[in-house]
Amino acid sequence: VQGMKPVASGCEWINGQWRNEDALALMAAANTDLDYADVNPYALPLATAPQIASRQAGITVELPTMQKAFMQLGASADFVLVEGVGGWCAPLGAQGMQADLVRALELPVVLVVGLRLGCLNHALLSVRAIEADGCTLAGWIGNRIDADMLRAEDNIDTLKSRIDAPLLGILEHGTAPTPAFDPDCLLRRLAHAHPNGNN
């Protein structure tokens, strides 16, 4: 399994190149040995929306570059999990949107819902946008980013009742994934949604 972060804003200058913390974490967690440029083709220095960060850096974010990197990763892995940036409706650059990349790579979508006040509106609007963009929602993951969220379970139950795609797991606050979060289940669901193996 290999992670990919096609566009990352907020990078550090390390050994003469821009590097992103999330992309480095994906590389460390992978069981493949591939080039950073394939894992993160667009490393943007400014920690802001990718469209703004790419303009500030004088970089044009292009689909063919990301597709080529995805194919490179896919040649050495059974699964490629692609991480978005900035939320579903955040433009990737001057032209492209997240949905354009998902359609170009023919990927199903896993929505990560930050469990905090406002998550119902945010999650349900995101689901609506994903479906309106003609993409497949394979499932969603709850991320307990607010350990003190009031009525968290009620919010989870509401989302389960209103999102047709399955809940794939809950990541607890401040801990490593627990048995309640089943990565194998996630991979099985993604493989079912996208039979060629690259997700």
Backbone as numpy.savetxt, mean C-alpha at the origin, in Angstrom:
# Nx Ny Nz CAx CAy CAz Cx Cy Cz
8.26 -13.54 -1.08 7.40 -12.35 -1.08 8.29 -11.12 -1.08
7.95 -10.18 -1.96 8.72 -8.95 -2.05 7.77 -7.77 -1.96
8.12 -6.79 -1.15 7.36 -5.55 -1.07 7.88 -4.54 -2.06
6.98 -3.66 -2.50 7.36 -2.59 -3.42 6.66 -1.31 -3.00
7.38 -0.21 -3.02 6.80 1.10 -2.77 7.18 1.97 -3.96
6.33 1.99 -4.99 6.70 2.67 -6.24 7.07 4.14 -6.07
6.31 4.84 -5.24 6.57 6.26 -4.99 6.64 6.47 -3.49
7.71 7.10 -3.02 7.86 7.38 -1.59 8.27 8.83 -1.42
7.52 9.57 -0.64 7.91 10.94 -0.32 8.38 10.98 1.13
9.42 11.76 1.36 10.04 11.80 2.67 11.20 10.83 2.72
12.34 11.22 2.16 13.50 10.32 2.06 14.72 10.97 2.70
15.69 10.14 3.04 16.97 10.59 3.60 18.08 10.34 2.59
19.09 11.22 2.64 20.26 11.07 1.78 21.22 10.08 2.44
21.32 8.88 1.89 22.14 7.82 2.48 23.09 7.29 1.41
24.38 7.35 1.70 25.41 6.85 0.79 25.23 7.38 -0.63
24.94 8.67 -0.73 24.88 9.31 -2.04 23.59 9.13 -2.81
22.55 8.58 -2.14 21.27 8.40 -2.82 20.12 8.63 -1.85
18.95 9.01 -2.39 17.77 9.18 -1.56 17.19 7.81 -1.23
16.88 7.62 0.06 16.34 6.35 0.52 15.14 6.63 1.44
14.12 5.77 1.34 12.91 5.92 2.14 12.85 4.83 3.21
12.46 5.22 4.42 12.42 4.28 5.55 11.48 3.11 5.29
10.30 3.39 4.72 9.35 2.31 4.44 9.91 1.32 3.42
10.53 1.84 2.37 11.09 0.97 1.33 12.22 0.12 1.90
13.04 0.70 2.75 14.12 -0.07 3.38 13.56 -1.16 4.28
12.47 -0.86 4.97 11.83 -1.87 5.82 11.26 -3.01 4.97
10.69 -2.68 3.82 10.18 -3.71 2.91 11.31 -4.61 2.43
12.45 -4.00 2.12 13.60 -4.78 1.66 14.12 -5.70 2.77
14.15 -5.18 4.00 14.65 -5.97 5.12 13.74 -7.16 5.43
12.44 -6.99 5.19 11.48 -8.05 5.49 11.38 -9.09 4.38
11.93 -8.78 3.21 11.79 -9.67 2.05 12.81 -10.81 2.12
12.51 -11.88 1.38 13.47 -12.98 1.28 14.08 -13.03 -0.11
14.19 -11.86 -0.71 14.85 -11.74 -2.00 15.93 -10.67 -1.89
16.82 -10.62 -2.85 17.92 -9.65 -2.83 17.88 -8.87 -4.13
17.21 -7.72 -4.11 17.00 -6.95 -5.33 17.45 -5.51 -5.15
17.51 -4.80 -6.24 17.97 -3.42 -6.22 16.95 -2.50 -5.56
17.47 -1.52 -4.82 16.59 -0.53 -4.19 15.73 0.17 -5.24
16.31 0.47 -6.39 15.59 1.21 -7.43 14.38 0.45 -7.95
14.37 -0.88 -7.84 13.20 -1.65 -8.23 12.14 -1.63 -7.13
12.57 -1.67 -5.88 11.63 -1.62 -4.76 11.00 -0.24 -4.66
11.78 0.80 -4.91 11.30 2.18 -4.80 11.84 3.02 -5.96
11.19 2.94 -7.13 11.69 3.68 -8.30 11.72 5.19 -8.13
10.78 5.73 -7.34 10.71 7.18 -7.15 10.85 7.51 -5.66
12.06 7.90 -5.26 12.35 8.31 -3.89 12.41 9.83 -3.87
11.40 10.45 -3.28 11.25 11.90 -3.30 11.64 12.49 -1.95
12.53 13.47 -1.93 13.05 13.98 -0.64 11.99 14.60 0.26
11.11 15.42 -0.27 10.18 16.20 0.55 9.08 15.32 1.14
8.85 15.44 2.45 7.84 14.63 3.14 6.47 15.30 3.02
5.90 15.21 1.82 4.58 15.79 1.56 3.89 14.94 0.50
2.74 15.38 0.05 2.01 14.63 -0.97 2.91 14.37 -2.17
2.86 13.16 -2.74 3.79 12.81 -3.82 3.74 13.75 -5.02
2.57 14.25 -5.37 2.47 15.19 -6.49 3.32 16.44 -6.22
3.25 16.95 -5.00 4.01 18.15 -4.63 5.49 17.81 -4.50
5.78 16.67 -3.89 7.18 16.27 -3.70 7.89 16.03 -5.03
7.18 15.43 -6.00 7.81 15.17 -7.30 8.04 16.48 -8.06
7.10 17.40 -7.96 7.28 18.71 -8.61 8.46 19.45 -8.00
8.56 19.42 -6.66 9.67 20.09 -5.97 11.02 19.51 -6.39
11.04 18.18 -6.60 12.30 17.51 -6.97 12.59 17.59 -8.47
11.64 18.10 -9.25 11.82 18.16 -10.70 11.78 16.79 -11.35
10.99 15.90 -10.79 10.90 14.52 -11.27 9.51 14.26 -11.82
9.44 13.60 -12.96 8.16 13.20 -13.54 7.93 11.73 -13.22
6.86 11.45 -12.48 6.52 10.07 -12.12 5.78 9.45 -13.31
6.32 8.34 -13.83 5.76 7.72 -15.04 5.43 6.25 -14.81
4.28 5.85 -15.32 3.82 4.46 -15.18 4.81 3.44 -15.74
5.37 3.63 -16.94 6.26 2.60 -17.49 7.45 2.28 -16.58
7.98 3.28 -15.89 9.10 3.04 -14.98 8.68 2.13 -13.83
7.49 2.39 -13.28 6.99 1.58 -12.17 6.62 0.18 -12.64
6.07 0.08 -13.85 5.73 -1.25 -14.40 6.98 -2.08 -14.60
8.04 -1.47 -15.12 9.29 -2.19 -15.36 9.88 -2.70 -14.03
9.85 -1.86 -13.00 10.37 -2.27 -11.70 9.53 -3.42 -11.12
8.22 -3.33 -11.28 7.32 -4.39 -10.80 7.64 -5.71 -11.49
7.88 -5.69 -12.79 8.22 -6.90 -13.52 9.55 -7.47 -13.05
10.50 -6.61 -12.76 11.80 -7.06 -12.24 11.61 -7.80 -10.92
10.80 -7.22 -10.03 10.55 -7.85 -8.73 9.80 -9.16 -8.90
8.82 -9.16 -9.80 8.00 -10.35 -10.02 8.78 -11.51 -10.58
9.88 -11.24 -11.26 10.69 -12.32 -11.83 11.42 -13.11 -10.75
11.55 -12.53 -9.55 12.30 -13.19 -8.48 11.47 -13.52 -7.25
10.15 -13.32 -7.34 9.30 -13.54 -6.16 7.99 -14.19 -6.57
7.41 -14.95 -5.65 6.09 -15.53 -5.89 5.00 -14.48 -5.78
5.19 -13.54 -4.85 4.24 -12.46 -4.63 4.98 -11.14 -4.57
4.40 -10.11 -5.18 4.88 -8.75 -5.01 3.73 -7.95 -4.42
3.92 -7.45 -3.21 2.92 -6.63 -2.54 3.31 -5.17 -2.73
2.43 -4.39 -3.32 2.73 -3.01 -3.68 2.05 -2.07 -2.70
2.84 -1.24 -2.05 2.32 -0.28 -1.07 2.03 1.06 -1.74
0.87 1.60 -1.43 0.50 2.91 -1.96 1.18 4.02 -1.18
0.81 5.26 -1.53 1.39 6.42 -0.86 0.33 7.51 -0.76
0.13 8.02 0.44 -0.72 9.20 0.61 -2.21 8.97 0.59
-2.67 7.73 0.41 -4.11 7.47 0.34 -4.57 7.30 -1.09
-5.71 6.63 -1.26 -6.18 6.22 -2.58 -6.29 7.39 -3.56
-6.78 8.51 -3.13 -7.03 9.63 -4.05 -5.89 10.64 -4.11
-4.76 10.30 -3.51 -3.59 11.19 -3.60 -2.91 10.97 -4.95
-2.77 12.01 -5.77 -2.09 11.85 -7.06 -0.65 11.38 -6.87
-0.20 10.49 -7.77 1.19 10.02 -7.71 2.16 11.05 -8.26
1.67 11.88 -9.16 2.50 12.90 -9.78 1.61 13.87 -10.51
2.17 14.57 -11.48 1.39 15.57 -12.21 0.24 14.94 -12.98
0.38 13.67 -13.39 -0.64 13.02 -14.19 -1.32 11.85 -13.48
-0.55 10.87 -13.02 -1.11 9.59 -12.59 -1.73 9.59 -11.21
-2.70 8.68 -11.04 -3.35 8.45 -9.75 -3.01 7.03 -9.29
-3.30 6.74 -8.03 -3.06 5.39 -7.50 -3.80 4.35 -8.36
-5.04 4.68 -8.74 -5.85 3.74 -9.51 -5.21 3.42 -10.86
-4.52 4.38 -11.45 -3.86 4.14 -12.74 -2.79 3.07 -12.59
-2.04 3.14 -11.50 -1.00 2.14 -11.27 -1.60 0.77 -10.98
-2.65 0.74 -10.17 -3.30 -0.53 -9.84 -3.84 -1.19 -11.11
-4.47 -0.41 -11.97 -5.01 -0.97 -13.22 -3.88 -1.41 -14.15
-2.82 -0.63 -14.22 -1.70 -0.98 -15.11 -1.04 -2.28 -14.68
-0.95 -2.51 -13.36 -0.32 -3.72 -12.84 -1.32 -4.85 -12.64
-2.60 -4.56 -12.88 -3.68 -5.55 -12.73 -3.69 -6.16 -11.34
-3.73 -5.31 -10.34 -3.65 -5.76 -8.95 -4.98 -5.62 -8.22
-5.26 -6.52 -7.28 -6.34 -6.28 -6.33 -5.85 -5.31 -5.26
-6.77 -4.73 -4.51 -6.43 -3.72 -3.51 -6.73 -4.25 -2.11
-5.82 -4.00 -1.18 -6.06 -4.22 0.24 -6.06 -2.85 0.90
-7.18 -2.49 1.51 -7.32 -1.19 2.17 -6.91 -1.32 3.63
-6.00 -0.45 4.08 -5.62 -0.41 5.48 -6.39 0.75 6.13
-7.16 0.41 7.16 -8.00 1.39 7.84 -7.36 1.74 9.18
-6.95 2.98 9.34 -6.44 3.44 10.63 -7.60 3.59 11.60
-7.62 2.76 12.64 -8.75 2.75 13.58 -8.61 3.90 14.57
-9.35 4.95 14.29 -9.38 6.16 15.12 -10.66 6.91 14.78
-10.92 7.96 15.50 -12.10 8.77 15.23 -12.08 9.24 13.77
-13.19 9.03 13.06 -13.28 9.42 11.65 -13.02 8.28 10.68
-12.67 7.10 11.22 -12.30 6.00 10.32 -13.48 5.48 9.50
-14.69 5.59 10.02 -15.85 5.09 9.26 -15.99 5.87 7.96
-15.99 7.17 8.06 -16.12 8.02 6.87 -14.96 7.78 5.91
-13.74 7.80 6.44 -12.56 7.64 5.60 -12.56 6.29 4.88
-12.86 5.23 5.61 -12.83 3.89 5.02 -13.93 3.72 3.98
-15.14 4.14 4.30 -16.25 3.93 3.37 -16.11 4.79 2.12
-15.58 6.00 2.26 -15.31 6.81 1.07 -14.21 6.18 0.22
-13.19 5.62 0.87 -12.11 4.96 0.13 -12.64 3.75 -0.63
-13.48 2.95 0.02 -14.07 1.79 -0.64 -14.87 2.23 -1.86
-15.66 3.27 -1.69 -16.48 3.78 -2.79 -15.59 4.24 -3.95
-14.49 4.92 -3.63 -13.59 5.42 -4.67 -12.88 4.27 -5.38
-12.44 3.27 -4.64 -11.77 2.11 -5.24 -12.70 1.43 -6.24
-13.93 1.21 -5.82 -14.90 0.54 -6.70 -15.25 1.42 -7.90
-15.41 2.73 -7.67 -15.74 3.65 -8.77 -14.62 3.71 -9.80
-13.38 3.48 -9.35 -12.23 3.49 -10.26 -12.06 2.16 -10.99
-13.00 1.24 -10.78 -12.96 -0.03 -11.50 -11.93 -1.01 -10.98
-11.53 -0.86 -9.71 -10.54 -1.75 -9.12 -11.22 -2.74 -8.17
-10.53 -3.84 -7.90 -11.07 -4.90 -7.05 -10.55 -4.78 -5.64
-11.46 -4.65 -4.68 -11.06 -4.62 -3.27 -11.04 -6.05 -2.76
-9.84 -6.58 -2.48 -9.69 -7.96 -2.03 -9.98 -8.12 -0.54
-9.86 -7.03 0.22 -10.10 -7.09 1.65 -9.57 -5.85 2.33
-9.75 -5.80 3.65 -9.25 -4.66 4.41 -8.63 -5.13 5.72
-7.73 -4.29 6.22 -7.01 -4.56 7.46 -7.25 -3.39 8.40
-7.58 -3.69 9.65 -7.71 -2.65 10.66 -6.39 -2.44 11.38
-5.99 -1.19 11.50 -4.72 -0.86 12.16 -5.04 0.03 13.36
-4.86 -0.51 14.57 -5.21 0.22 15.78 -4.17 1.30 16.08
-4.23 2.39 15.36 -3.25 3.47 15.55 -3.58 4.32 16.77
-4.82 4.26 17.25 -5.22 4.98 18.46 -5.59 3.94 19.52
-4.67 3.74 20.47 -4.89 2.72 21.50 -6.08 3.04 22.39
-6.47 4.32 22.45 -7.55 4.74 23.33 -8.84 5.07 22.58
-8.97 4.58 21.37 -10.17 4.88 20.58 -11.42 4.39 21.30
-12.42 5.27 21.42 -13.67 4.90 22.05 -14.49 3.99 21.13
-15.06 2.94 21.69 -15.94 2.03 20.96 -15.30 1.49 19.69
-14.04 1.11 19.80 -13.31 0.61 18.64 -13.99 -0.61 18.03
-14.44 -1.53 18.88 -15.07 -2.76 18.36 -16.36 -2.45 17.62
-17.11 -1.45 18.11 -18.33 -1.05 17.41 -18.01 -0.50 16.03
-16.91 0.25 15.93 -16.48 0.78 14.63 -16.08 -0.35 13.69
-15.35 -1.33 14.22 -14.95 -2.47 13.40 -16.17 -3.23 12.91
-17.12 -3.45 13.81 -18.35 -4.16 13.42 -19.11 -3.40 12.35
-19.15 -2.07 12.46 -19.82 -1.26 11.44 -19.15 -1.42 10.09
-17.82 -1.38 10.09 -17.09 -1.55 8.82 -17.32 -2.95 8.25
-17.31 -3.96 9.10 -17.54 -5.32 8.62 -18.92 -5.46 7.97
-19.89 -4.74 8.51 -21.25 -4.85 7.97 -21.44 -4.03 6.70
-20.56 -3.07 6.44 -20.77 -2.17 5.31 -19.74 -2.32 4.19
-18.70 -3.08 4.43 -17.70 -3.34 3.39 -17.89 -4.78 2.93
-18.18 -4.97 1.66 -18.42 -6.33 1.15 -17.17 -7.20 1.20
-16.00 -6.60 1.02 -14.75 -7.36 1.05 -14.46 -7.78 2.50
-13.76 -8.89 2.69 -13.55 -9.42 4.04 -12.52 -8.63 4.85
-12.71 -8.67 6.17 -11.69 -8.18 7.10 -10.59 -9.24 7.14
-9.37 -8.86 6.79 -8.26 -9.80 6.72 -7.51 -9.92 8.03
-7.68 -8.94 8.91 -7.00 -9.00 10.20 -6.94 -7.64 10.86
-6.58 -7.65 12.13 -6.41 -6.43 12.92 -4.98 -6.39 13.43
-4.30 -5.29 13.19 -2.97 -5.06 13.75 -3.15 -4.30 15.05
-2.72 -4.89 16.16 -2.88 -4.26 17.45 -1.89 -3.10 17.63
-2.23 -2.18 18.48 -1.41 -0.99 18.71 -0.08 -1.35 19.37
1.01 -0.89 18.77 2.32 -1.00 19.40 2.88 -2.39 19.56
2.37 -3.35 18.79 2.88 -4.72 18.92 3.17 -5.29 17.55
3.89 -6.38 17.56 4.09 -7.13 16.32 2.78 -7.80 15.95
2.59 -8.20 14.68 1.37 -8.91 14.30 1.12 -10.12 15.19
-0.14 -10.32 15.56 -0.53 -11.41 16.44 -1.18 -12.51 15.63
-1.45 -13.68 16.23 -2.13 -14.74 15.49 -3.48 -14.31 14.92
-4.09 -13.25 15.51 -5.37 -12.77 14.98 -5.19 -12.16 13.58
-3.95 -11.77 13.28 -3.63 -11.26 11.95 -2.89 -12.36 11.21
-3.52 -12.91 10.21 -3.01 -14.10 9.53 -2.44 -13.73 8.17
-1.11 -13.54 8.06 -0.53 -13.18 6.76 -0.78 -14.24 5.69
-0.82 -15.51 6.08 -1.07 -16.56 5.08 -2.47 -16.41 4.49
-3.43 -16.04 5.34 -4.80 -15.79 4.86 -4.79 -14.65 3.86
-4.04 -13.61 4.17 -3.94 -12.47 3.25 -3.40 -12.90 1.90
-2.33 -13.67 1.90 -1.73 -14.11 0.63 -2.66 -15.04 -0.14
-3.37 -15.91 0.58 -4.32 -16.79 -0.11 -5.43 -15.98 -0.78
-5.96 -14.98 -0.09 -7.02 -14.16 -0.66 -6.52 -13.37 -1.87
-5.30 -12.86 -1.76 -4.74 -12.10 -2.88 -4.48 -13.02 -4.08
-4.00 -14.22 -3.80 -3.76 -15.16 -4.90 -5.07 -15.51 -5.59
-6.15 -15.65 -4.82 -7.45 -15.94 -5.40 -7.94 -14.78 -6.26
-7.69 -13.56 -5.77 -8.16 -12.38 -6.51 -7.31 -12.11 -7.74
-6.08 -12.59 -7.73 -5.17 -12.31 -8.86 -4.33 -13.56 -9.13
-4.85 -14.51 -9.88 -4.26 -15.84 -10.00 -2.84 -15.90 -10.56
-2.33 -14.85 -11.21 -0.99 -15.01 -11.78 0.11 -14.89 -10.72
-0.25 -14.58 -9.46 0.73 -14.65 -8.38 1.34 -13.36 -7.97
1.35 -12.32 -8.80 1.92 -11.05 -8.40 0.84 -10.13 -7.87
0.96 -9.70 -6.63 -0.06 -8.86 -5.98 0.56 -7.63 -5.43
